[in-house]
CSV table of C-alpha atoms and ligand atoms in Angstrom, one decimal:
chain,number,residue,atom,x,y,z
A,283,MET,CA,-31.2,-3.6,17.3
A,284,ILE,CA,-28.1,-2.8,15.6
A,285,ASP,CA,-25.4,-5.3,14.5
A,286,LEU,CA,-22.3,-4.0,16.4
A,287,MET,CA,-21.3,-1.6,19.0
A,288,ILE,CA,-17.6,-0.6,20.0
A,289,CYS,CA,-17.7,1.2,23.4
A,290,ASN,CA,-15.3,2.6,25.9
A,291,ALA,CA,-12.7,3.3,23.5
A,292,GLN,CA,-10.1,6.1,22.8
A,293,ILE,CA,-11.2,6.9,19.2
A,294,ILE,CA,-9.0,8.8,16.9
A,295,THR,CA,-11.9,9.4,14.1
A,296,VAL,CA,-9.9,11.5,11.5
A,297,ASP,CA,-13.2,12.9,10.6
A,298,THR,CA,-13.6,16.3,9.0
A,299,GLN,CA,-13.2,18.1,12.5
A,300,ARG,CA,-10.4,15.5,13.4
A,301,ARG,CA,-12.3,14.6,16.6
A,302,VAL,CA,-10.6,12.4,19.3
A,303,PHE,CA,-12.9,10.6,21.9
A,304,GLU,CA,-11.5,10.0,25.4
A,305,ASN,CA,-14.4,7.6,26.0
A,306,GLY,CA,-16.1,7.0,22.9
A,307,ALA,CA,-18.3,4.4,21.0
A,308,ILE,CA,-19.2,3.4,17.4
A,309,ALA,CA,-22.5,2.0,16.3
A,310,ILE,CA,-22.4,0.0,13.4
A,311,GLU,CA,-25.2,-1.4,11.0
A,312,GLY,CA,-24.4,-3.8,8.3
A,313,ASN,CA,-21.4,-2.7,6.6
A,314,LYS,CA,-21.5,1.0,7.6
A,315,ILE,CA,-21.0,3.2,10.5
A,316,LEU,CA,-24.4,4.6,12.1
A,317,GLU,CA,-23.1,7.0,14.6
A,318,VAL,CA,-19.8,7.9,16.5
A,319,GLY,CA,-20.1,9.6,20.0
A,320,LYS,CA,-19.6,9.2,23.6
A,321,SER,CA,-19.9,5.8,25.2
A,322,GLY,CA,-22.7,6.7,27.6
A,323,GLU,CA,-25.0,8.4,25.1
A,324,LEU,CA,-24.6,5.7,22.3
A,325,MET,CA,-24.9,2.8,24.8
A,326,GLN,CA,-28.5,4.2,26.2
A,327,LYS,CA,-29.5,4.9,22.5
A,328,TYR,CA,-28.8,1.5,20.8
A,329,THR,CA,-28.8,-2.1,21.8
A,330,ALA,CA,-26.4,-4.1,19.7
A,331,ARG,CA,-26.2,-7.8,18.8
A,332,ARG,CA,-22.4,-7.7,19.5
A,333,VAL,CA,-20.6,-5.3,21.9
A,334,LEU,CA,-17.0,-5.1,21.8
A,335,ASP,CA,-15.8,-3.5,25.0
A,336,ALA,CA,-12.6,-1.4,24.0
A,337,THR,CA,-11.4,-0.5,27.3
A,338,HIS,CA,-7.6,-0.1,27.1
A,339,PHE,CA,-7.9,0.2,23.2
A,340,ILE,CA,-7.2,2.9,20.9
A,341,VAL,CA,-9.8,2.6,17.9
A,342,MET,CA,-9.1,4.4,14.5
A,343,PRO,CA,-9.7,4.0,10.9
A,344,GLY,CA,-8.0,0.8,9.2
A,345,LEU,CA,-4.5,1.7,7.7
A,346,ILE,CA,-4.3,2.1,4.0
A,347,ASN,CA,-1.3,0.7,2.3
A,348,CYS,CA,-1.1,2.4,-1.1
A,349,HIS,CA,1.8,0.5,-2.6
A,350,MET,CA,2.2,-3.3,-2.3
A,351,HIS,CA,3.7,-6.0,-4.5
A,352,LEU,CA,1.8,-9.1,-3.4
A,353,PRO,CA,3.8,-11.5,-5.5
A,354,GLN,CA,7.2,-10.3,-3.9
A,355,VAL,CA,6.2,-11.2,-0.4
A,356,ILE,CA,7.9,-14.6,-0.4
A,357,MET,CA,11.2,-12.7,-1.5
A,358,ARG,CA,11.4,-11.1,1.8
A,359,GLY,CA,14.9,-10.7,3.2
A,360,VAL,CA,16.5,-12.0,-0.1
A,361,ASN,CA,19.9,-10.0,-0.5
A,362,ASP,CA,19.0,-6.8,1.6
A,363,ASN,CA,22.5,-5.2,0.7
A,364,VAL,CA,22.3,-4.3,-3.0
A,365,GLU,CA,21.7,-1.1,-4.9
A,366,VAL,CA,18.1,-0.5,-6.2
A,367,MET,CA,18.6,-1.3,-9.9
A,368,ASP,CA,20.7,-4.4,-9.2
A,369,LYS,CA,18.2,-5.7,-7.0
A,370,LEU,CA,15.5,-5.5,-9.6
A,371,LYS,CA,17.7,-6.7,-12.4
A,372,TYR,CA,19.5,-9.5,-10.7
A,373,TYR,CA,17.1,-10.7,-8.1
A,374,ILE,CA,13.7,-9.4,-8.0
A,375,TRP,CA,12.7,-9.7,-11.8
A,376,PRO,CA,14.6,-13.0,-12.4
A,377,ILE,CA,12.6,-14.6,-9.5
A,378,GLN,CA,9.3,-13.3,-10.6
A,379,GLY,CA,10.1,-14.0,-14.1
A,380,SER,CA,10.5,-17.7,-13.3
A,381,TYR,CA,7.5,-18.0,-11.1
A,382,ASP,CA,4.7,-20.5,-11.5
A,383,GLU,CA,1.1,-19.6,-10.5
A,384,GLU,CA,1.3,-21.5,-7.2
A,385,ASP,CA,4.3,-19.4,-6.3
A,386,ALA,CA,2.5,-16.0,-6.9
A,387,TYR,CA,-0.7,-17.5,-5.0
A,388,ILE,CA,1.3,-18.4,-1.8
A,389,SER,CA,3.1,-15.1,-1.7
A,390,THR,CA,-0.2,-13.3,-2.2
A,391,GLN,CA,-1.8,-15.4,0.7
A,392,LEU,CA,1.2,-14.3,3.0
A,393,GLY,CA,0.9,-10.7,1.9
A,394,LEU,CA,-2.7,-10.6,2.7
A,395,LEU,CA,-2.5,-12.4,6.0
A,396,GLU,CA,0.5,-10.0,7.2
A,397,MET,CA,-1.4,-6.9,6.4
A,398,ILE,CA,-4.5,-7.9,7.9
A,399,LYS,CA,-2.4,-8.7,11.1
A,400,ALA,CA,-1.0,-5.4,11.1
A,401,GLY,CA,-4.1,-3.6,10.8
A,402,THR,CA,-4.2,-2.7,7.1
A,403,THR,CA,-7.7,-2.7,6.0
A,404,ALA,CA,-7.1,-1.7,2.4
A,405,PHE,CA,-4.3,-1.7,0.0
A,406,LEU,CA,-3.2,-0.7,-3.6
A,407,GLY,CA,-1.6,-3.5,-5.4
A,408,THR,CA,0.6,-3.1,-8.2
A,409,GLY,CA,2.5,-5.1,-11.0
A,410,LEU,CA,0.5,-8.3,-11.7
A,411,HIS,CA,1.6,-10.4,-14.6
A,412,PRO,CA,-0.3,-13.2,-16.5
A,413,ARG,CA,2.2,-15.7,-15.2
A,414,TYR,CA,1.1,-15.2,-11.7
A,415,GLY,CA,-2.5,-16.6,-12.3
A,416,ILE,CA,-4.3,-13.2,-11.7
A,417,GLY,CA,-7.9,-14.8,-11.3
A,418,ALA,CA,-6.7,-16.8,-8.4
A,419,ILE,CA,-4.9,-13.7,-6.7
A,420,ALA,CA,-8.3,-11.8,-7.2
A,421,GLN,CA,-10.3,-14.4,-5.7
A,422,ALA,CA,-7.9,-14.7,-2.8
A,423,VAL,CA,-8.2,-11.0,-2.0
A,424,ILE,CA,-12.0,-11.2,-2.1
A,425,ASP,CA,-12.0,-14.3,0.2
A,426,SER,CA,-9.5,-12.7,2.7
A,427,GLY,CA,-12.1,-10.1,3.6
A,428,ILE,CA,-9.8,-7.4,3.0
A,429,ARG,CA,-10.3,-4.2,0.8
A,430,GLY,CA,-8.0,-3.9,-2.2
A,431,VAL,CA,-7.1,-2.6,-5.6
A,432,ILE,CA,-5.2,-5.0,-8.0
A,433,SER,CA,-3.7,-3.8,-11.1
A,434,LYS,CA,-2.0,-5.5,-13.9
A,435,TYR,CA,1.2,-4.1,-15.5
A,436,VAL,CA,0.8,-2.7,-19.1
A,437,MET,CA,4.1,-2.3,-21.2
A,438,ASP,CA,5.4,-2.2,-24.7
A,439,GLN,CA,9.0,-2.0,-24.1
A,440,THR,CA,11.5,-4.1,-22.1
A,441,GLY,CA,13.7,-1.5,-20.6
A,442,TYR,CA,13.7,0.6,-17.3
A,443,ALA,CA,14.3,4.3,-17.8
A,444,LEU,CA,17.8,4.6,-19.9
A,445,ASP,CA,18.5,1.0,-19.3
A,446,LYS,CA,17.2,-0.6,-22.5
A,447,SER,CA,17.2,-4.4,-21.6
A,448,ALA,CA,16.5,-4.2,-17.9
A,449,LEU,CA,13.6,-6.4,-17.5
A,450,HIS,CA,13.8,-10.1,-17.1
A,451,PRO,CA,12.7,-11.9,-20.4
A,452,GLY,CA,10.0,-14.0,-18.3
A,453,LEU,CA,8.3,-10.7,-17.7
A,454,TRP,CA,8.0,-9.4,-21.4
A,455,GLU,CA,4.7,-8.5,-22.6
A,456,ASN,CA,3.3,-7.1,-25.9
A,457,GLY,CA,1.7,-3.8,-25.9
A,458,GLU,CA,-1.7,-4.7,-27.3
A,459,GLU,CA,-2.0,-7.8,-25.4
A,460,SER,CA,-0.9,-6.4,-22.1
A,461,LEU,CA,-3.5,-3.7,-22.5
A,462,ARG,CA,-6.3,-6.1,-23.5
A,463,MET,CA,-5.6,-8.2,-20.5
A,464,ALA,CA,-5.8,-5.3,-18.2
A,465,CYS,CA,-9.1,-4.3,-19.7
A,466,ASP,CA,-10.3,-8.0,-19.3
A,467,LEU,CA,-9.2,-8.0,-15.7
A,468,ILE,CA,-11.3,-4.7,-15.1
A,469,GLU,CA,-14.4,-6.0,-16.8
A,470,ASN,CA,-14.3,-9.3,-15.0
A,471,TRP,CA,-13.4,-8.3,-11.6
A,472,HIS,CA,-13.8,-4.5,-10.8
A,473,GLY,CA,-16.3,-4.2,-7.9
A,474,LYS,CA,-16.4,-7.7,-7.1
A,475,GLY,CA,-16.6,-9.0,-3.3
A,476,GLU,CA,-19.4,-6.5,-2.5
A,477,GLY,CA,-17.5,-3.8,-3.9
A,478,ARG,CA,-14.3,-4.4,-1.8
A,479,LEU,CA,-12.1,-5.2,-5.1
A,480,GLN,CA,-11.2,-2.6,-7.4
A,481,VAL,CA,-9.0,-3.1,-10.5
A,482,TRP,CA,-6.8,-0.4,-12.0
A,483,PHE,CA,-4.1,0.0,-14.5
A,484,SER,CA,-0.2,-0.1,-13.7
A,485,PRO,CA,1.9,0.8,-16.5
A,486,ARG,CA,5.4,0.0,-16.1
A,487,SER,CA,8.1,2.6,-15.4
A,488,VAL,CA,9.2,5.1,-18.0
A,489,GLY,CA,11.5,3.0,-20.4
A,490,GLY,CA,9.0,0.3,-20.2
A,491,VAL,CA,6.0,2.1,-21.9
A,492,SER,CA,5.8,4.3,-24.8
A,493,GLU,CA,4.2,7.8,-24.9
A,494,GLU,CA,1.4,6.4,-26.8
A,495,LEU,CA,0.8,3.7,-24.5
A,496,PHE,CA,0.8,5.8,-21.4
A,497,ARG,CA,-1.9,8.1,-23.3
A,498,ARG,CA,-4.1,4.9,-24.1
A,499,VAL,CA,-4.0,3.9,-20.5
A,500,SER,CA,-5.1,7.3,-19.3
A,501,ASP,CA,-8.1,7.4,-21.7
A,502,LEU,CA,-9.1,4.0,-20.9
A,503,ALA,CA,-8.9,4.6,-17.2
A,504,LYS,CA,-11.3,7.5,-17.7
A,505,HIS,CA,-13.6,5.1,-19.8
A,506,TYR,CA,-13.6,2.6,-16.9
A,507,GLY,CA,-13.9,5.2,-14.2
A,508,VAL,CA,-10.6,3.3,-12.5
A,509,GLY,CA,-7.4,4.6,-11.4
A,510,ILE,CA,-3.7,4.4,-12.6
A,511,THR,CA,-0.8,3.6,-10.4
A,512,ALA,CA,2.9,3.8,-11.6
A,513,HIS,CA,6.3,4.1,-10.1
A,514,TRP,CA,7.6,7.5,-10.9
A,515,ALA,CA,10.8,9.6,-10.3
A,516,GLU,CA,12.0,6.8,-8.1
A,517,VAL,CA,15.7,6.8,-9.0
A,518,GLN,CA,17.8,9.5,-10.8
A,519,ASN,CA,17.8,7.4,-14.1
A,520,ASN,CA,14.0,8.0,-14.3
A,521,ALA,CA,14.5,11.8,-14.3
A,522,ASP,CA,17.6,11.4,-16.6
A,523,TYR,CA,15.4,9.4,-19.0
A,524,THR,CA,12.4,12.0,-19.3
A,525,LEU,CA,14.9,14.8,-19.5
A,526,GLU,CA,17.3,13.4,-22.2
A,527,ARG,CA,14.3,11.9,-24.3
A,528,PHE,CA,11.9,14.5,-24.2
A,529,GLY,CA,13.5,17.6,-22.5
A,530,LEU,CA,11.1,17.2,-19.7
A,531,LEU,CA,11.1,16.8,-16.0
A,532,PRO,CA,9.5,13.8,-14.6
A,533,ALA,CA,6.2,15.6,-13.4
A,534,GLU,CA,6.2,17.4,-16.7
A,535,TYR,CA,6.4,14.4,-18.8
A,536,ALA,CA,3.6,12.8,-16.6
A,537,GLN,CA,1.5,15.8,-17.4
A,538,LYS,CA,2.3,15.4,-21.1
A,539,VAL,CA,1.1,11.7,-21.3
A,540,GLY,CA,-1.9,11.8,-18.9
A,541,MET,CA,-0.2,10.3,-15.9
A,542,VAL,CA,-1.7,13.1,-13.7
A,543,GLY,CA,-4.8,13.6,-12.0
A,544,LYS,CA,-7.2,12.7,-9.2
A,545,ASN,CA,-7.3,9.1,-10.3
A,546,VAL,CA,-3.4,8.7,-10.6
A,547,THR,CA,-1.2,7.6,-7.7
A,548,LEU,CA,2.5,7.9,-8.5
A,549,VAL,CA,4.8,6.0,-6.3
A,550,HIS,CA,7.9,7.1,-4.6
A,551,GLY,CA,8.3,10.5,-6.4
A,552,ILE,CA,11.8,11.4,-5.1
A,553,TYR,CA,13.3,12.9,-7.9
A,554,PHE,CA,11.1,15.9,-8.4
A,555,GLU,CA,12.3,19.5,-8.4
A,556,ASP,CA,10.3,22.0,-6.4
A,557,ARG,CA,8.5,23.6,-9.4
A,558,GLU,CA,7.2,20.1,-10.1
A,559,LEU,CA,5.3,19.8,-6.9
A,560,ASP,CA,3.2,22.8,-8.1
A,561,ILE,CA,2.1,20.5,-11.1
A,562,LEU,CA,1.3,17.6,-8.7
A,563,ALA,CA,-0.7,19.9,-6.5
A,564,ALA,CA,-2.7,21.7,-9.3
A,565,THR,CA,-3.5,18.3,-11.0
A,566,GLN,CA,-4.5,16.6,-7.6
A,567,THR,CA,-2.1,13.9,-8.4
A,568,ASN,CA,-1.5,11.5,-5.4
A,569,ILE,CA,2.0,10.8,-4.3
A,570,CYS,CA,2.7,7.3,-2.5
A,571,HIS,CA,5.6,7.7,-0.3
A,572,CYS,CA,7.4,4.7,0.9
A,573,PRO,CA,9.8,5.6,3.5
A,574,VAL,CA,11.2,2.6,4.8
A,575,CYS,CA,12.0,1.0,1.3
A,576,ASN,CA,13.6,4.5,0.2
A,577,ALA,CA,15.9,4.5,3.3
A,578,LYS,CA,16.8,1.0,3.2
A,579,LEU,CA,17.8,1.2,-0.3
A,580,ALA,CA,19.3,4.8,0.2
A,581,MET,CA,17.3,6.2,-2.8
A,582,GLY,CA,16.9,9.5,-1.4
A,583,THR,CA,14.0,11.1,0.4
A,584,ALA,CA,10.8,12.6,-1.2
A,585,LYS,CA,10.0,16.1,-0.4
A,586,VAL,CA,7.0,15.1,1.7
A,587,THR,CA,7.0,18.1,3.9
A,588,GLN,CA,7.0,20.4,1.0
A,589,MET,CA,4.3,18.4,-0.9
A,590,LEU,CA,2.1,18.6,2.1
A,591,HIS,CA,2.5,22.3,2.5
A,592,LYS,CA,1.5,22.8,-1.2
A,593,GLY,CA,-1.5,20.6,-0.8
A,594,VAL,CA,-0.1,17.4,-2.5
A,595,ASN,CA,-2.1,14.4,-1.4
A,596,VAL,CA,0.6,12.3,0.2
A,597,CYS,CA,-0.2,8.7,1.2
A,598,LEU,CA,2.2,5.9,2.5
A,599,GLY,CA,3.0,2.4,1.1
A,600,ASN,CA,4.9,-0.5,2.1
A,601,ASP,CA,6.3,-1.4,-1.4
A,602,GLY,CA,7.8,-5.1,-1.8
A,603,MET,CA,9.0,-7.3,0.9
A,604,PRO,CA,12.2,-7.5,-0.6
A,605,VAL,CA,12.8,-3.8,-0.4
A,606,ASN,CA,11.2,-3.2,3.1
A,607,ASN,CA,10.9,-6.0,4.7
A,608,THR,CA,7.6,-6.1,6.4
A,609,ALA,CA,4.2,-4.9,5.6
A,610,ASP,CA,3.7,-2.9,8.8
A,611,MET,CA,2.1,0.7,8.2
A,612,PHE,CA,3.0,1.8,11.7
A,613,ARG,CA,6.6,1.5,10.7
A,614,GLU,CA,6.0,3.6,7.6
A,615,MET,CA,4.2,6.2,9.6
A,616,ARG,CA,7.1,6.6,12.1
A,617,THR,CA,9.9,6.4,9.5
A,618,ALA,CA,7.9,9.1,7.5
A,619,LEU,CA,8.4,11.5,10.3
A,620,LEU,CA,11.9,10.7,11.1
A,621,LEU,CA,13.0,11.0,7.5
A,622,GLN,CA,11.2,14.4,7.1
A,623,ARG,CA,12.2,15.9,10.3
A,624,ASN,CA,15.9,15.0,9.6
A,625,LEU,CA,15.6,16.2,6.0
A,626,TYR,CA,14.5,19.5,6.9
A,627,ARG,CA,16.0,19.8,10.4
A,628,ASP,CA,12.5,20.5,11.8
A,629,PRO,CA,11.5,18.7,15.1
A,630,LEU,CA,8.0,20.1,14.9
A,631,TYR,CA,6.6,19.1,11.6
A,632,PRO,CA,5.2,16.8,10.3
A,633,THR,CA,3.4,15.6,13.5
A,634,ALA,CA,1.9,12.2,14.5
A,635,ALA,CA,-1.4,13.9,13.3
A,636,GLU,CA,0.1,14.2,9.6
A,637,ALA,CA,1.4,10.5,9.6
A,638,ILE,CA,-2.1,9.4,10.7
A,639,GLU,CA,-3.6,11.3,8.0
A,640,MET,CA,-1.2,10.0,5.4
A,641,ALA,CA,-2.0,6.4,6.4
A,642,THR,CA,-5.8,6.7,6.5
A,643,ILE,CA,-7.7,9.6,4.9
A,644,ASN,CA,-4.9,10.3,2.3
A,645,GLY,CA,-4.6,6.7,1.5
A,646,ALA,CA,-8.5,6.7,1.0
A,647,LYS,CA,-8.1,9.4,-1.7
A,648,GLY,CA,-5.1,7.7,-3.2
A,649,ILE,CA,-7.3,4.6,-3.8
A,650,LEU,CA,-10.4,6.6,-5.0
A,651,ALA,CA,-12.3,5.7,-1.9
A,652,GLU,CA,-12.4,9.1,0.0
A,653,ASP,CA,-16.0,8.8,0.3
A,654,VAL,CA,-16.1,5.1,1.3
A,655,VAL,CA,-13.3,4.7,4.1
A,656,GLY,CA,-10.3,6.4,5.6
A,657,SER,CA,-12.2,7.8,8.7
A,658,ILE,CA,-14.6,6.7,11.3
A,659,GLU,CA,-17.7,8.9,10.6
A,660,THR,CA,-21.5,8.3,9.9
A,661,GLY,CA,-22.2,6.8,6.5
A,662,LYS,CA,-18.8,5.6,5.9
A,663,HIS,CA,-18.1,1.8,5.5
A,664,ALA,CA,-16.9,0.4,8.8
A,665,ASP,CA,-13.1,-0.3,8.2
A,666,ILE,CA,-11.9,-0.1,11.9
A,667,ILE,CA,-9.0,-1.5,14.0
A,668,LEU,CA,-8.6,-1.9,17.7
A,669,VAL,CA,-5.0,-1.4,19.1
A,670,ASN,CA,-4.2,-3.1,22.3
A,671,THR,CA,-2.6,-0.3,24.6
A,672,ARG,CA,-2.0,-2.7,27.6
A,673,LYS,CA,1.5,-3.0,26.7
A,674,PRO,CA,4.8,-1.7,28.4
A,675,HIS,CA,5.9,0.1,25.4
A,676,LEU,CA,2.5,2.0,25.0
A,677,ILE,CA,1.7,2.9,28.7
A,678,PRO,CA,0.8,5.5,29.8
A,679,ILE,CA,-1.1,7.3,27.0
A,680,HIS,CA,-1.1,10.9,27.4
A,681,ASP,CA,-1.9,11.5,23.7
A,682,PRO,CA,-3.5,8.5,21.4
A,683,THR,CA,-1.9,10.1,18.2
A,684,SER,CA,1.5,9.9,19.8
A,685,ALA,CA,1.2,6.3,20.9
A,686,ILE,CA,0.0,4.9,17.5
A,687,VAL,CA,2.8,6.6,15.6
A,688,TRP,CA,5.8,6.9,17.8
A,689,ALA,CA,5.3,3.8,19.8
A,690,ALA,CA,2.8,1.3,18.3
A,691,ASN,CA,3.5,-1.4,15.8
A,692,GLY,CA,1.5,-4.0,13.6
A,693,GLU,CA,1.6,-6.6,16.2
A,694,ASP,CA,-0.4,-4.3,18.9
A,695,VAL,CA,-3.4,-4.4,16.5
A,696,ASP,CA,-5.8,-6.8,18.3
A,697,THR,CA,-9.0,-6.7,16.2
A,698,VAL,CA,-9.6,-5.7,12.5
A,699,ILE,CA,-13.0,-4.7,11.2
A,700,ILE,CA,-13.7,-4.5,7.4
A,701,ASP,CA,-16.8,-3.6,5.6
A,702,GLY,CA,-18.5,-4.1,9.0
A,703,LYS,CA,-17.4,-7.7,9.6
A,704,ILE,CA,-14.8,-8.7,12.2
A,705,ILE,CA,-11.9,-10.2,10.3
A,706,MET,CA,-9.5,-10.5,13.0
A,707,GLU,CA,-10.2,-11.0,16.8
A,708,ASN,CA,-7.7,-11.5,19.6
A,709,ARG,CA,-5.0,-11.6,16.8
A,710,HIS,CA,-6.7,-14.5,15.3
A,711,VAL,CA,-7.6,-14.0,11.6
A,712,LEU,CA,-11.1,-15.6,11.0
A,713,THR,CA,-10.9,-15.6,7.1
A,714,MET,CA,-7.4,-17.4,6.5
A,715,ASN,CA,-5.6,-20.6,7.8
A,716,GLU,CA,-2.6,-18.7,9.3
A,717,GLU,CA,-0.3,-21.9,10.0
A,718,ASP,CA,-1.0,-23.3,6.6
A,719,ILE,CA,0.0,-20.2,4.8
A,720,LEU,CA,3.2,-19.8,7.0
A,721,GLU,CA,4.2,-23.4,6.4
A,722,GLN,CA,3.8,-23.3,2.7
A,723,ALA,CA,5.8,-19.9,2.4
A,724,GLU,CA,8.7,-21.2,4.3
A,725,ARG,CA,8.6,-24.6,2.5
A,726,ARG,CA,8.7,-22.6,-0.9
A,727,LYS,CA,11.7,-20.5,-0.2
A,728,HIS,CA,14.4,-22.6,-1.8
A,729,LYS,CA,12.2,-23.4,-4.9
A,730,ILE,CA,11.8,-19.8,-6.0
A,731,LEU,CA,15.4,-19.2,-5.8
A,732,GLU,CA,16.7,-22.4,-7.6
A,733,GLN,CA,14.3,-22.2,-10.5
A,734,ALA,CA,15.6,-18.4,-11.0
A,735,GLY,CA,19.4,-19.4,-10.4
A,736,VAL,CA,19.5,-16.9,-7.7
A,737,LYS,CA,21.7,-17.2,-4.6
A,738,VAL,CA,21.5,-15.4,-1.1
A,739,ASN,CA,24.6,-13.9,-0.1
A,740,HIS,CA,25.1,-13.9,3.6
A,741,VAL,CA,27.4,-11.4,5.5
A,742,TRP,CA,27.9,-14.1,8.2
A,743,LYS,CA,28.0,-17.4,6.5
A,744,LEU,CA,25.4,-20.1,7.7
A,745,GLN,CA,27.0,-23.1,9.3
B,1062,LIG,ZN1,7.1,-0.8,-6.1
């Protein structure tokens, strides 16, 4: 008797052979996948305590969001029409720099709920600060049932690239202390929640971190066997900084200070010249592409097509909710293709298959969990989503990969399984109190603006 069987499903496995089943089944025992095959065969072979009949569902690996700012979720929709640096300096950082622990906690709960409801089963979270109450955030991640990486900012300067005083004083940290707290966080929380919680380092952007501190982070990440994530080459100012200060392009500087490698996920990576892509490929550095955020803020478009051709591992991220505004990986997959096809004037590439790879198996590499999740195959942990296709915008299904990328949205996800456990069923999240979280987040919206002295500018005035 096994624990769980999903049958009668169209399955996109993203396994090594990229098999897609017309009428497939998945046998799950404990938190792992026992076997994937044809429904008829597996139904004969196993008896399960629980059977999910997935007729009319596409079943696929859970989506992996490789860039998420949990504390920013309750800033959703605050002043959309602002240039990226102004947005950070005048809105995002002052609001975060005025937070109390409850603000950050409610934002985190909302973000976790939103991700699970949109079929995200694992995420790479960046940018935690002591004022947010990091312990409660770590516990919230564990309790939600999701798989996640959290990371604390490390910094010893208050600037951002060439802008020396960009960061809000409420977010300033001292180098030694920020590094020690990041190490404490790893020692206390890494591997908790049956291994679902990982803790990494997130050094702030160039201008916020000295060369020496970057190197120490690199050494410590190796020492602890954890990853590093950092915003890199996201605006022209970043590239100007490394060139002006060190005579190096952003990827050359990354290489010089130890910010490259298999355990490093650099976010955005828009301002890389062609020859820098070879450095990323040779060092197996992961690039997290955030297409909706980049297009919304007119930041430019990362050379994802070229990166993929050169063998760079490109994964996808939602980024923060003030710059996106939803944590829906389906939108990221679709937007990534739209931007690349238009950038290179190529309607043939990338395809839906590449988009799904970026959101699943490439994402698993991006969070150092390639052997654990990212595909549906024997021995991997069961992080699986069921997408309901009985919808006018999804019927008929000629090709499930096309339906997922070109037509589906997060709201089409019906059931979410993480580590073998059903976390959401019939769109009802079993681990969280949805109504309570929505109510608290809505109630908090004025407080976080007032305490930071920030106003929302409306194009059409509210009456
Ligand atoms: Zn970000």
